[in-house]
Short mmCIF file of C-alpha atoms in Angstrom, two decimals:
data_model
loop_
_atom_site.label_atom_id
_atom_site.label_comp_id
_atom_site.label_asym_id
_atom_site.label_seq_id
_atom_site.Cartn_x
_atom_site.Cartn_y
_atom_site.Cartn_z
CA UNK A 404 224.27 279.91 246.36
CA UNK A 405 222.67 281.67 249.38
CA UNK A 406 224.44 284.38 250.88
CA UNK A 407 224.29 287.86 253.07
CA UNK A 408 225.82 291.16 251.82
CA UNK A 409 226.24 293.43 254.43
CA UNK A 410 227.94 296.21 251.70
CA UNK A 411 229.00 298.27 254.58
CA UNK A 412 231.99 297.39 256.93
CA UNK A 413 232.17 300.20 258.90
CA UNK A 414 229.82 303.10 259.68
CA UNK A 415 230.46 306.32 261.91
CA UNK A 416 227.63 308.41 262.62
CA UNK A 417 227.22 311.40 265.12
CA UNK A 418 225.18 310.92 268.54
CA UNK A 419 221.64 311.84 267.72
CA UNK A 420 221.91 311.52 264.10
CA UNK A 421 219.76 308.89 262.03
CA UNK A 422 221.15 305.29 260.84
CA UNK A 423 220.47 303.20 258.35
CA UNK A 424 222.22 299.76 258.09
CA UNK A 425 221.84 297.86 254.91
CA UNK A 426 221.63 294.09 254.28
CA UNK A 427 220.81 292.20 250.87
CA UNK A 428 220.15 288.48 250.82
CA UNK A 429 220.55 286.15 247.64
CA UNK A 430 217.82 283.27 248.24
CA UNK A 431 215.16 281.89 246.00
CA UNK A 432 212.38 282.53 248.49
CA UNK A 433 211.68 284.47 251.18
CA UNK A 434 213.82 283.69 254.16
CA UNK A 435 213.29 283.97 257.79
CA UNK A 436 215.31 287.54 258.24
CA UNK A 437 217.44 288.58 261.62
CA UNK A 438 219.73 291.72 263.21
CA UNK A 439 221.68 291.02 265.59
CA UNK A 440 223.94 292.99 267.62
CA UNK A 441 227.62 292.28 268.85
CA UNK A 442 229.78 293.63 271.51
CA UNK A 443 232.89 294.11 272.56
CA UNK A 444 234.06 290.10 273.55
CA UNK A 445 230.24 289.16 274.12
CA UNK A 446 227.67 287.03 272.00
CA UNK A 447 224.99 288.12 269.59
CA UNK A 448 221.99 289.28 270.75
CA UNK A 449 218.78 289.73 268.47
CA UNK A 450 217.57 292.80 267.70
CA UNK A 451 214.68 291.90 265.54
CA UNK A 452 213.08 289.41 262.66
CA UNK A 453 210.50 288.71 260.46
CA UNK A 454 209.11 285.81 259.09
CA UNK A 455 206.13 287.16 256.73
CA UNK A 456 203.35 290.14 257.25
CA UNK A 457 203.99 293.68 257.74
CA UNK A 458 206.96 294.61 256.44
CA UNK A 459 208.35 296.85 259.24
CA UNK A 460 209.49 295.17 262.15
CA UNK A 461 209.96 296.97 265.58
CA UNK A 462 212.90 295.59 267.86
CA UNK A 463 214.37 295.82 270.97
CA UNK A 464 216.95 299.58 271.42
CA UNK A 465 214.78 301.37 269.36
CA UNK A 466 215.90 299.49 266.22
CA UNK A 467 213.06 299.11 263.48
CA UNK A 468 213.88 297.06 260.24
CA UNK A 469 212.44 297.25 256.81
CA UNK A 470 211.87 294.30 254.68
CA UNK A 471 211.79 295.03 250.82
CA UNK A 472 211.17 291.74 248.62
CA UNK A 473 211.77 293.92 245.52
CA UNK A 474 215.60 294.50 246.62
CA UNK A 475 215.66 291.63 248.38
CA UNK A 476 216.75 293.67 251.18
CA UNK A 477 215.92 293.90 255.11
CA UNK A 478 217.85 297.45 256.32
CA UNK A 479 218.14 298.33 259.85
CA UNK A 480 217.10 301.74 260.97
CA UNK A 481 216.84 303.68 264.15
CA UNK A 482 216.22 307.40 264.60
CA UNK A 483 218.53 308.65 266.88
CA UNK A 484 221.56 306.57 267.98
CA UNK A 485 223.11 306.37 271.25
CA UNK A 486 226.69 306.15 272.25
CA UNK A 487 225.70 302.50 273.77
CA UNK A 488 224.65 301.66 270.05
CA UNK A 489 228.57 301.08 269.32
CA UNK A 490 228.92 297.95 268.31
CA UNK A 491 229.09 295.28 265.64
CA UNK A 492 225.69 294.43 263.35
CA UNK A 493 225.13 291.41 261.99
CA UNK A 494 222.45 290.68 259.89
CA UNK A 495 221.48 286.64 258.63
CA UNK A 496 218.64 285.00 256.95
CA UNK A 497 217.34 280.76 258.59
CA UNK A 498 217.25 278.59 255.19
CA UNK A 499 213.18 277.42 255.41
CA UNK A 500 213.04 273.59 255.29
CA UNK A 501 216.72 273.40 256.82
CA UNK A 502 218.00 274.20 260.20
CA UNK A 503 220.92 276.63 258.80
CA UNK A 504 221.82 280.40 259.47
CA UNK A 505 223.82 282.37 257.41
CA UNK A 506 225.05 285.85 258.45
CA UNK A 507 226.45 288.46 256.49
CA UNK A 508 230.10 290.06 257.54
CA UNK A 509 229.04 292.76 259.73
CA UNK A 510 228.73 296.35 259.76
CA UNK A 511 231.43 297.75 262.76
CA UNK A 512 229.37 300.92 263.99
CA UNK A 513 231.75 303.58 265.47
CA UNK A 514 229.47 306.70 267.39
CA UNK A 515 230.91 309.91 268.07
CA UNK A 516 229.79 312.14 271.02
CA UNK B 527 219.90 281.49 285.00
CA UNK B 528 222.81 280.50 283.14
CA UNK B 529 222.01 280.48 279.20
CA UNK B 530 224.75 279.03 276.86
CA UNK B 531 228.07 279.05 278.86
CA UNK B 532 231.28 278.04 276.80
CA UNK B 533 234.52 276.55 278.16
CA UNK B 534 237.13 277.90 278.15
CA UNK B 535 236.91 281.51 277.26
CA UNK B 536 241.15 281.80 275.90
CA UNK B 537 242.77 278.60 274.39
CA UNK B 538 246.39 278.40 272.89
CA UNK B 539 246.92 275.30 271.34
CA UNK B 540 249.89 273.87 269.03
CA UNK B 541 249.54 272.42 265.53
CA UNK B 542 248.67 269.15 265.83
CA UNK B 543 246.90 269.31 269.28
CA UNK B 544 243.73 268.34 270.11
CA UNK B 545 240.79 269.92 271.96
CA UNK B 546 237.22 269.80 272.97
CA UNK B 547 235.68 273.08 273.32
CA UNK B 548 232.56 272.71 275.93
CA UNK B 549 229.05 274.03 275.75
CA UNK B 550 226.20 274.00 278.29
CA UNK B 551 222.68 275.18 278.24
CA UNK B 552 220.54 275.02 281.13
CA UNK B 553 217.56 275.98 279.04
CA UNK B 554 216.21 272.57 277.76
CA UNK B 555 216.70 274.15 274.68
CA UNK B 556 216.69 271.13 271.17
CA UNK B 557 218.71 273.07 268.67
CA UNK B 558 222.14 273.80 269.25
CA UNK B 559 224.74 275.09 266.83
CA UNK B 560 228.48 276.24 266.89
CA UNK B 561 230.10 278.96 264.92
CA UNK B 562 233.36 280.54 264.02
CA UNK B 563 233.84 284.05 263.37
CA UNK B 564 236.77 285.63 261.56
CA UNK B 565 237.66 289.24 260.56
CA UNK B 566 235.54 289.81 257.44
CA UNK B 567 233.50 286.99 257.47
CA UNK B 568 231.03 287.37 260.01
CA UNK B 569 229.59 283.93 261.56
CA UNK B 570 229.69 280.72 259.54
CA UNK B 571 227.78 277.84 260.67
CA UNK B 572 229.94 274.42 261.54
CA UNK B 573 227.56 272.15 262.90
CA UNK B 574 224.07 271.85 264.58
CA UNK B 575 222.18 269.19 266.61
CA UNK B 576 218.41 269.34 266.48
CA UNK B 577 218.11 267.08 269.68
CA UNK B 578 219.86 264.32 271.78
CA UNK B 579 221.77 261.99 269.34
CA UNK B 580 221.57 264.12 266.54
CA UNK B 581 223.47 266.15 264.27
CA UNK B 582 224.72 267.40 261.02
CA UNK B 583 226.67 270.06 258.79
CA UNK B 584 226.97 273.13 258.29
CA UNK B 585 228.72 275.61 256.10
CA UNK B 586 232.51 274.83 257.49
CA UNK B 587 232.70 271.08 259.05
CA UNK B 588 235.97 270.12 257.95
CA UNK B 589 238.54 269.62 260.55
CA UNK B 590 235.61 269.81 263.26
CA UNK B 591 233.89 267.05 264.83
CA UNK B 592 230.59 267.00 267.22
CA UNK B 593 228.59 264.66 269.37
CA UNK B 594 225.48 265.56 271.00
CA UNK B 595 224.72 262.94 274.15
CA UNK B 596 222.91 264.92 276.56
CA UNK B 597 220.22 267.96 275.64
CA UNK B 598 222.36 270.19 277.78
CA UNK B 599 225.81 269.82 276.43
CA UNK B 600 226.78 270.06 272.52
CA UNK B 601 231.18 269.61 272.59
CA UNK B 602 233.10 270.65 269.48
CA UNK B 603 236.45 268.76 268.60
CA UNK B 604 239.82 269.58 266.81
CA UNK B 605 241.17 266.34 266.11
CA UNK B 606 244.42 267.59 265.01
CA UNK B 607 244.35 271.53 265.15
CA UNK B 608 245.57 273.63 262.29
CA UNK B 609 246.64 277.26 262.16
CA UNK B 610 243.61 278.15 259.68
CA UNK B 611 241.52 277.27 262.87
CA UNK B 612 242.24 280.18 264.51
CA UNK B 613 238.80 282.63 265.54
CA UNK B 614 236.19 283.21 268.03
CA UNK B 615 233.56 280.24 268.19
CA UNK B 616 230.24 280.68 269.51
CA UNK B 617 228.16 278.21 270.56
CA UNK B 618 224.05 278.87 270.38
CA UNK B 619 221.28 276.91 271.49
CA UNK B 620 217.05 277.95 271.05
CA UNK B 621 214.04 276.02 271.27
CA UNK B 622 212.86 273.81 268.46
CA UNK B 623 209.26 275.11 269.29
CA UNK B 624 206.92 273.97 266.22
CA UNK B 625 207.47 274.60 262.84
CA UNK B 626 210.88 275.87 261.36
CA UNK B 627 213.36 276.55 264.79
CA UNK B 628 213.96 280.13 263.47
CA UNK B 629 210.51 281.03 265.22
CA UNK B 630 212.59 280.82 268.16
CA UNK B 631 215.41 283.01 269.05
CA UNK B 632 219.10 281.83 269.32
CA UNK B 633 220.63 282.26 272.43
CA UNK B 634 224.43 282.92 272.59
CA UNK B 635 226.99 282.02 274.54
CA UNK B 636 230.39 284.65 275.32
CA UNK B 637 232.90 282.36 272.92
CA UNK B 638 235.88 280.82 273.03
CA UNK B 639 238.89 282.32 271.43
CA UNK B 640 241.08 279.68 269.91
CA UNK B 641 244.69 280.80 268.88
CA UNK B 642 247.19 277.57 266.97
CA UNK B 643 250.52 278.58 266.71
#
């Protein structure tokens, strides 16, 4: 069956410091591959895809995701995180030749100043 | 601009109750899609409507029903609501656009959080 594995529930990482979010999808092809970003009491916003080509994708915050067929993996990075960067990540795959999503659990990122 | 708006925002319902929970896009947008979220479990997909008239399954229907009239508005119904449909549901609408819809992105409304005693 297809699924998401976010392995990572929660994540706290120091202002400044580097991040690395991971995500692993179980499909038999390449899916369509999102981030989004959650919150406090507000929708999902995307952060980034990617459908096929180069492998790193640049998004919106400074995020930049990696997509590794080999691991069957699609990790979100960024540099240096912000305070603002607190929030929830979700990460989901769109099903080619259906009109489904399926997200992974979420990785609840906690910053400290 | 208005994007997806959802209706209400807080809902307390009994067992047994029934409810619609509204969604409006003013975007023209074909695909629309509702979602529950729960602690754990991230988004799971309920239903979608690719257009007007149109609509199917997704990964949790049971216990939901939708109808999709109008472009704009895509309703989701408890029939007879249950404690185990308690969460935060998001509705989400994008463009169909040409190919697959996941060229386009989805849109998100604020959600509705649904407590059944």
């Amino acid at each position: 069956a297809q699924s998401v594995t976010q392995p990572d529930i929660h994540i706290t990482v120091s202002e400044g410091a580097s991040l690395e979010l991971r995500c692993n999808y179980s499909y038999g092809a390449t899916p369509y591959l999102f981030w989004y970003v959650q919150s406090p009491g507000q929708g999902l916003q995307l952060l980034l895809k990617y459908f096929s080509g180069d492998t790193l994708v640049q998004g919106i915050k400074g995020f930049e995701a990696e997509f590794k067929r080999s691991q069957s993996s699609f990790n979100l990075r960024k540099p240096s995180v912000h305070w603002s960067d607190a929030a929830e990540y979700f990460c989901a795959v769109g099903l080619p030749g259906t009109y489904k999503y399926i997200f992974g659990t979420g990785t609840r990122l906690k910053v400290l100043a | 601009n208005a994007g997806v708006t959802q209706t209400p925002k807080f809902q307390v319902l009994k067992t047994g109750q029934s409810m619609t929970l509204q969604c409006a896009q003013d975007m023209n947008h074909e695909y629309m899609s509702w979602y529950r979220q729960d602690p754990g479990m991230g988004l799971r997909l309920i239903h979608y409507s690719v257009g007007a008239g149109i609509t199917d399954q997704g990964e949790v229907p049971n216990g939901y029903n939708v109808s999709r009239s109008t472009t704009e508005d895509f309703p989701l119904r408890l029939l007879s609501a249950a404690p185990s449909q308690t969460s935060v549901y998001f509705c989400a609408s994008s463009p169909r656009g040409q190919g697959d819809v996941f060229n386009q992105p989805q849109h998100f409304g604020d959600g509705t959080r649904l407590s059944i005693l």
